[in-house]
CSV table of C-alpha atoms in Angstrom, one decimal:
chain,number,residue,atom,x,y,z
U,1,UNK,CA,-8.9,17.4,14.3
U,2,UNK,CA,-9.8,16.8,18.0
U,3,UNK,CA,-9.2,13.4,19.6
U,4,UNK,CA,-12.9,12.7,19.8
U,5,UNK,CA,-13.3,13.4,16.1
U,6,UNK,CA,-10.4,11.1,15.2
U,7,UNK,CA,-12.0,8.3,17.3
U,8,UNK,CA,-15.2,9.0,15.4
U,9,UNK,CA,-13.3,8.8,12.0
U,10,UNK,CA,-11.8,5.5,13.1
U,11,UNK,CA,-15.3,4.2,13.9
U,12,UNK,CA,-16.7,5.4,10.6
U,13,UNK,CA,-13.8,3.8,8.6
U,14,UNK,CA,-14.3,0.5,10.5
U,15,UNK,CA,-18.0,0.5,9.6
U,16,UNK,CA,-17.2,1.3,5.9
U,17,UNK,CA,-14.7,-1.5,5.7
U,18,UNK,CA,-17.1,-4.0,7.3
U,19,UNK,CA,-19.9,-2.9,4.9
U,20,UNK,CA,-17.5,-3.2,2.0
U,21,UNK,CA,-16.3,-6.7,3.0
U,22,UNK,CA,-19.9,-7.7,3.4
U,23,UNK,CA,-20.9,-6.4,0.0
U,24,UNK,CA,-17.9,-8.2,-1.7
U,25,UNK,CA,-18.7,-11.5,0.1
U,26,UNK,CA,-22.3,-11.3,-0.8
U,27,UNK,CA,-21.4,-10.6,-4.5
U,28,UNK,CA,-18.9,-13.5,-4.5
U,29,UNK,CA,-21.5,-15.9,-3.2
U,30,UNK,CA,-23.9,-14.8,-6.0
U,31,UNK,CA,-21.4,-15.3,-8.9
U,32,UNK,CA,-23.9,-16.9,-11.1
U,33,UNK,CA,-26.5,-14.0,-10.8
U,34,UNK,CA,-25.4,-11.1,-13.0
U,35,UNK,CA,-27.8,-8.6,-11.5
U,36,UNK,CA,-26.8,-9.5,-8.0
U,37,UNK,CA,-23.1,-9.2,-9.0
U,38,UNK,CA,-23.7,-5.8,-10.5
U,39,UNK,CA,-25.5,-4.6,-7.4
U,40,UNK,CA,-22.6,-5.7,-5.2
U,41,UNK,CA,-20.1,-3.9,-7.4
U,42,UNK,CA,-22.2,-0.7,-7.4
U,43,UNK,CA,-22.7,-0.9,-3.6
U,44,UNK,CA,-19.0,-1.4,-3.1
U,45,UNK,CA,-18.2,1.6,-5.4
U,46,UNK,CA,-20.6,3.8,-3.4
U,47,UNK,CA,-18.9,2.8,-0.1
U,48,UNK,CA,-15.4,3.3,-1.4
U,49,UNK,CA,-16.3,6.7,-2.9
U,50,UNK,CA,-17.2,7.9,0.6
U,51,UNK,CA,-13.6,7.4,1.5
U,52,UNK,CA,-12.1,8.5,-1.8
U,53,UNK,CA,-13.9,11.8,-2.0
U,54,UNK,CA,-13.3,12.3,1.8
U,55,UNK,CA,-17.0,13.0,2.4
U,56,UNK,CA,-16.4,10.7,5.4
U,57,UNK,CA,-14.7,13.7,7.0
U,58,UNK,CA,-17.9,15.7,7.0
U,59,UNK,CA,-20.1,13.1,8.6
H,1,UNK,CA,21.4,0.2,18.5
H,2,UNK,CA,18.2,0.7,20.5
H,3,UNK,CA,16.7,-2.6,21.6
H,4,UNK,CA,14.0,-1.7,24.1
H,5,UNK,CA,10.3,-2.2,23.4
H,6,UNK,CA,8.2,1.0,23.6
H,7,UNK,CA,4.5,1.3,24.3
H,8,UNK,CA,2.4,4.4,23.5
H,9,UNK,CA,2.5,5.7,27.1
H,10,UNK,CA,6.3,5.8,26.9
H,11,UNK,CA,6.7,7.6,23.7
H,12,UNK,CA,6.6,11.1,25.2
H,13,UNK,CA,9.6,10.1,27.4
H,14,UNK,CA,11.6,9.1,24.4
H,15,UNK,CA,14.3,11.1,22.6
H,16,UNK,CA,12.7,13.7,20.4
H,17,UNK,CA,14.4,12.1,17.3
H,18,UNK,CA,12.6,8.8,18.1
H,19,UNK,CA,9.3,10.6,18.4
H,20,UNK,CA,9.8,12.4,15.2
H,21,UNK,CA,10.9,9.4,13.2
H,22,UNK,CA,8.0,7.2,14.6
H,23,UNK,CA,5.4,9.9,13.7
H,24,UNK,CA,7.0,10.4,10.3
H,25,UNK,CA,7.0,6.7,9.4
H,26,UNK,CA,3.4,6.2,10.5
H,27,UNK,CA,2.3,9.2,8.5
H,28,UNK,CA,4.1,8.0,5.3
H,29,UNK,CA,2.8,4.4,5.7
H,30,UNK,CA,-0.8,5.7,6.1
H,31,UNK,CA,-0.3,7.9,3.0
H,32,UNK,CA,0.9,4.9,1.0
H,33,UNK,CA,-2.0,2.7,2.2
H,34,UNK,CA,-4.7,5.2,1.1
H,35,UNK,CA,-2.6,6.3,-1.9
H,36,UNK,CA,-3.2,2.9,-3.6
H,37,UNK,CA,-7.0,3.0,-3.8
H,38,UNK,CA,-6.7,6.6,-5.0
H,39,UNK,CA,-4.7,5.4,-7.9
H,40,UNK,CA,-6.9,2.6,-9.2
H,41,UNK,CA,-10.5,2.9,-7.9
H,42,UNK,CA,-11.6,5.7,-10.2
H,43,UNK,CA,-10.8,4.0,-13.6
H,44,UNK,CA,-10.4,0.4,-12.7
H,45,UNK,CA,-13.1,-0.7,-10.3
H,46,UNK,CA,-16.0,-0.4,-12.8
H,47,UNK,CA,-13.9,-1.3,-15.9
H,48,UNK,CA,-12.2,-4.6,-14.7
H,49,UNK,CA,-12.8,-7.3,-17.2
H,50,UNK,CA,-15.2,-9.4,-15.2
H,51,UNK,CA,-17.6,-8.8,-12.3
H,52,UNK,CA,-15.6,-11.1,-10.1
H,53,UNK,CA,-12.5,-9.0,-10.8
H,54,UNK,CA,-14.4,-5.8,-10.0
H,55,UNK,CA,-15.2,-7.3,-6.6
H,56,UNK,CA,-11.6,-8.3,-6.1
H,57,UNK,CA,-10.6,-4.7,-6.8
H,58,UNK,CA,-13.2,-3.6,-4.3
H,59,UNK,CA,-11.9,-6.1,-1.7
H,60,UNK,CA,-8.4,-4.9,-2.2
H,61,UNK,CA,-9.5,-1.3,-1.7
H,62,UNK,CA,-11.3,-2.3,1.4
H,63,UNK,CA,-8.2,-3.9,2.8
H,64,UNK,CA,-6.0,-0.9,2.0
H,65,UNK,CA,-8.5,1.5,3.6
H,66,UNK,CA,-8.4,-0.7,6.7
H,67,UNK,CA,-4.6,-0.6,6.7
H,68,UNK,CA,-4.9,3.2,6.5
H,69,UNK,CA,-7.3,3.2,9.4
H,70,UNK,CA,-4.9,1.1,11.5
H,71,UNK,CA,-1.9,3.4,10.8
H,72,UNK,CA,-4.1,6.5,11.3
H,73,UNK,CA,-5.2,5.1,14.7
H,74,UNK,CA,-1.5,4.5,15.8
H,75,UNK,CA,-0.7,8.1,14.7
H,76,UNK,CA,-3.7,9.4,16.4
H,77,UNK,CA,-2.7,7.7,19.7
H,78,UNK,CA,0.5,9.7,19.5
H,79,UNK,CA,-1.4,13.0,18.9
H,80,UNK,CA,-0.9,13.1,15.1
H,81,UNK,CA,-3.9,13.7,12.9
H,82,UNK,CA,-3.4,12.2,9.5
H,83,UNK,CA,-7.0,12.6,8.3
H,84,UNK,CA,-5.7,15.2,5.8
H,85,UNK,CA,-4.3,12.3,3.8
H,86,UNK,CA,-7.8,11.2,2.9
H,87,UNK,CA,-8.4,14.4,0.8
H,88,UNK,CA,-4.9,14.9,-0.4
H,89,UNK,CA,-4.5,14.9,-4.2
H,90,UNK,CA,-2.4,12.1,-5.8
H,91,UNK,CA,0.2,14.7,-6.8
H,92,UNK,CA,0.8,15.5,-3.1
H,93,UNK,CA,1.6,11.9,-2.0
H,94,UNK,CA,4.9,11.3,-0.2
H,95,UNK,CA,6.0,8.5,-2.5
H,96,UNK,CA,6.3,9.3,-6.2
H,97,UNK,CA,4.8,5.9,-7.4
H,98,UNK,CA,1.4,7.1,-5.9
H,99,UNK,CA,1.4,10.4,-7.7
H,100,UNK,CA,-0.3,9.3,-11.0
H,101,UNK,CA,-3.4,7.4,-11.9
H,102,UNK,CA,-3.9,3.8,-13.1
H,103,UNK,CA,-6.1,3.6,-16.2
H,104,UNK,CA,-5.2,0.2,-17.7
H,105,UNK,CA,-5.7,-3.4,-16.5
H,106,UNK,CA,-2.1,-4.1,-17.2
H,107,UNK,CA,-0.9,-1.3,-15.0
H,108,UNK,CA,-3.3,-2.5,-12.3
H,109,UNK,CA,-1.8,-6.0,-12.4
H,110,UNK,CA,1.8,-4.9,-12.4
H,111,UNK,CA,1.1,-2.4,-9.6
H,112,UNK,CA,0.0,-5.4,-7.4
H,113,UNK,CA,2.9,-7.5,-8.6
H,114,UNK,CA,5.7,-4.9,-8.2
H,115,UNK,CA,4.5,-2.0,-6.0
H,116,UNK,CA,2.4,-3.9,-3.4
H,117,UNK,CA,5.5,-6.1,-3.0
H,118,UNK,CA,7.3,-3.0,-1.9
H,119,UNK,CA,4.5,-2.4,0.6
H,120,UNK,CA,5.3,-5.8,2.0
H,121,UNK,CA,9.0,-4.9,2.2
H,122,UNK,CA,8.2,-1.7,4.0
H,123,UNK,CA,5.9,-3.5,6.5
H,124,UNK,CA,8.6,-6.2,7.1
H,125,UNK,CA,10.9,-3.4,8.3
H,126,UNK,CA,8.6,-3.0,11.3
H,127,UNK,CA,8.6,-6.7,12.3
H,128,UNK,CA,10.0,-6.9,15.8
H,129,UNK,CA,10.5,-3.1,15.8
H,130,UNK,CA,10.9,-1.1,18.9
H,131,UNK,CA,7.3,0.3,18.9
H,132,UNK,CA,5.1,-2.6,20.1
H,133,UNK,CA,1.7,-1.2,19.0
H,134,UNK,CA,3.1,-1.3,15.4
H,135,UNK,CA,4.3,-4.9,15.9
H,136,UNK,CA,0.8,-6.0,17.0
H,137,UNK,CA,-1.1,-4.7,14.0
H,138,UNK,CA,1.3,-6.2,11.4
H,139,UNK,CA,0.3,-9.9,11.0
H,140,UNK,CA,-3.1,-9.4,9.3
H,141,UNK,CA,-1.8,-6.4,7.3
H,142,UNK,CA,1.1,-8.4,5.9
H,143,UNK,CA,-1.2,-11.4,5.1
H,144,UNK,CA,-3.6,-9.2,3.1
H,145,UNK,CA,-0.7,-7.5,1.4
H,146,UNK,CA,0.6,-11.0,0.3
H,147,UNK,CA,-2.9,-11.6,-1.2
H,148,UNK,CA,-2.6,-8.4,-3.3
H,149,UNK,CA,0.9,-9.3,-4.5
H,150,UNK,CA,-0.2,-12.8,-5.4
H,151,UNK,CA,-3.2,-11.6,-7.4
H,152,UNK,CA,-1.2,-9.0,-9.2
H,153,UNK,CA,1.5,-11.6,-10.0
H,154,UNK,CA,-1.1,-14.1,-11.3
H,155,UNK,CA,-2.7,-11.5,-13.5
H,156,UNK,CA,0.7,-10.3,-14.9
H,157,UNK,CA,1.7,-13.9,-15.6
H,158,UNK,CA,-1.6,-14.6,-17.3
H,159,UNK,CA,-1.2,-11.6,-19.6
H,160,UNK,CA,2.4,-12.5,-20.3
H,161,UNK,CA,1.0,-15.7,-21.9
H,162,UNK,CA,-1.3,-13.7,-24.2
H,163,UNK,CA,-0.9,-12.7,-27.8
H,164,UNK,CA,1.9,-10.5,-29.1
H,165,UNK,CA,-0.1,-7.3,-28.5
H,166,UNK,CA,-1.0,-8.3,-24.9
H,167,UNK,CA,2.7,-9.2,-24.2
H,168,UNK,CA,3.8,-5.9,-25.6
H,169,UNK,CA,1.4,-4.1,-23.3
H,170,UNK,CA,2.3,-6.0,-20.1
H,171,UNK,CA,6.0,-5.5,-20.9
H,172,UNK,CA,5.4,-1.8,-21.2
H,173,UNK,CA,3.8,-1.8,-17.8
H,174,UNK,CA,6.7,-3.6,-16.3
H,175,UNK,CA,9.1,-1.1,-17.9
H,176,UNK,CA,7.1,1.7,-16.4
H,177,UNK,CA,6.7,0.4,-12.9
H,178,UNK,CA,10.0,-1.3,-12.3
H,179,UNK,CA,12.2,1.9,-12.0
H,180,UNK,CA,9.5,3.5,-9.8
H,181,UNK,CA,9.6,0.4,-7.6
H,182,UNK,CA,13.4,0.5,-7.2
H,183,UNK,CA,13.2,4.3,-6.4
H,184,UNK,CA,10.7,3.6,-3.7
H,185,UNK,CA,13.5,2.3,-1.5
H,186,UNK,CA,15.1,5.8,-1.4
H,187,UNK,CA,18.7,6.8,-1.4
H,188,UNK,CA,21.3,4.1,-0.7
H,189,UNK,CA,23.2,6.5,1.6
H,190,UNK,CA,20.2,7.9,3.4
H,191,UNK,CA,21.1,9.3,6.8
H,192,UNK,CA,17.5,9.1,8.0
H,193,UNK,CA,17.5,5.4,7.1
H,194,UNK,CA,20.5,4.9,9.5
H,195,UNK,CA,18.6,6.7,12.2
H,196,UNK,CA,15.5,4.5,11.8
H,197,UNK,CA,17.8,1.5,12.2
H,198,UNK,CA,19.5,3.0,15.2
H,199,UNK,CA,16.1,3.4,16.9
H,200,UNK,CA,15.0,-0.1,16.0
H,201,UNK,CA,12.3,1.2,13.6
H,202,UNK,CA,13.8,-0.4,10.5
H,203,UNK,CA,15.9,-3.5,10.0
H,204,UNK,CA,17.6,-3.0,6.6
H,205,UNK,CA,19.4,-0.2,4.9
H,206,UNK,CA,17.6,1.1,1.8
H,207,UNK,CA,20.2,-0.4,-0.4
H,208,UNK,CA,19.9,-3.9,1.3
H,209,UNK,CA,16.2,-3.9,0.9
H,210,UNK,CA,16.4,-2.8,-2.7
H,211,UNK,CA,19.0,-5.5,-3.5
H,212,UNK,CA,16.8,-8.2,-1.9
H,213,UNK,CA,13.8,-7.0,-3.9
H,214,UNK,CA,15.8,-7.2,-7.1
H,215,UNK,CA,16.9,-10.7,-6.3
H,216,UNK,CA,13.3,-11.7,-5.6
H,217,UNK,CA,11.5,-10.0,-8.4
H,218,UNK,CA,13.9,-10.4,-11.4
H,219,UNK,CA,13.6,-14.2,-11.6
H,220,UNK,CA,9.8,-13.9,-11.4
H,221,UNK,CA,9.7,-11.5,-14.4
H,222,UNK,CA,12.1,-13.8,-16.3
H,223,UNK,CA,9.9,-16.9,-15.5
H,224,UNK,CA,7.0,-15.0,-17.1
H,225,UNK,CA,9.0,-14.8,-20.3
H,226,UNK,CA,9.3,-11.0,-19.9
H,227,UNK,CA,12.4,-8.8,-20.0
H,228,UNK,CA,13.8,-7.3,-16.8
H,229,UNK,CA,14.3,-3.6,-17.4
H,230,UNK,CA,17.8,-2.1,-16.9
H,231,UNK,CA,17.8,-1.4,-13.1
H,232,UNK,CA,19.6,1.9,-13.7
H,233,UNK,CA,17.3,3.3,-16.4
H,234,UNK,CA,14.7,6.0,-15.6
H,235,UNK,CA,15.7,6.0,-12.0
H,236,UNK,CA,15.8,9.1,-9.7
H,237,UNK,CA,17.3,7.7,-6.4
H,238,UNK,CA,20.4,5.6,-6.1
């Protein structure tokens, strides 16, 4: 992978991690709201899956 | 013993052995960081016992992905592309402990307790190492790894206080992961390990690190009222 693409991957991963941490923090701060918690979990799963199935490499 | 401190711009001037070992260790570390989420996200994230635990699994995965990103960036700065590790199957991982899949909450807990602890040992090898960019990224990575270990340890201890069936299941997980954990340190007489130490990229021999790990973890298992497995049973590397 070319240097520019590796830099782009680093940037994408940074954004995914920030979005994940944000989803987790939001969920934790809504512990007493089951629907909000479920949404935070599903949002997190969707973000992690972008890394796990490597679709991030085709962005 | 090499004691200089090396920056990225100086690596190309270093002995080829140093360059090879540095690139190798960064690639393996990146593989281990991304190998963790690949083990537990699929079956554990949505099946953790509570919503809060699901979020903790997600946070742990986020931190491991970020550790991968940091190691991948260091490798990339040396001209090494480790992006292939993102799509590698579990069976192709460098370290055997990452080649399966975690399907039970007990295994997830013990993975944090025993295997993430080895992650800490591996990272500690790099403390004050000869490659300065690696030194600089360590403090937050180590702190997050401590969090994963602590959470895994707490979950394991909690399950060890459960009913007979729960205790049987958590003991089974300990029995399964303990030999894999000890094997992760590699061969005691590893020539490559000596070369890592020579170049200031590691601090301890494989055997020293393994012995320290045993001294640290065995009392913790005993305090939980669980049995420490035979350290020579089901092992592949001595």
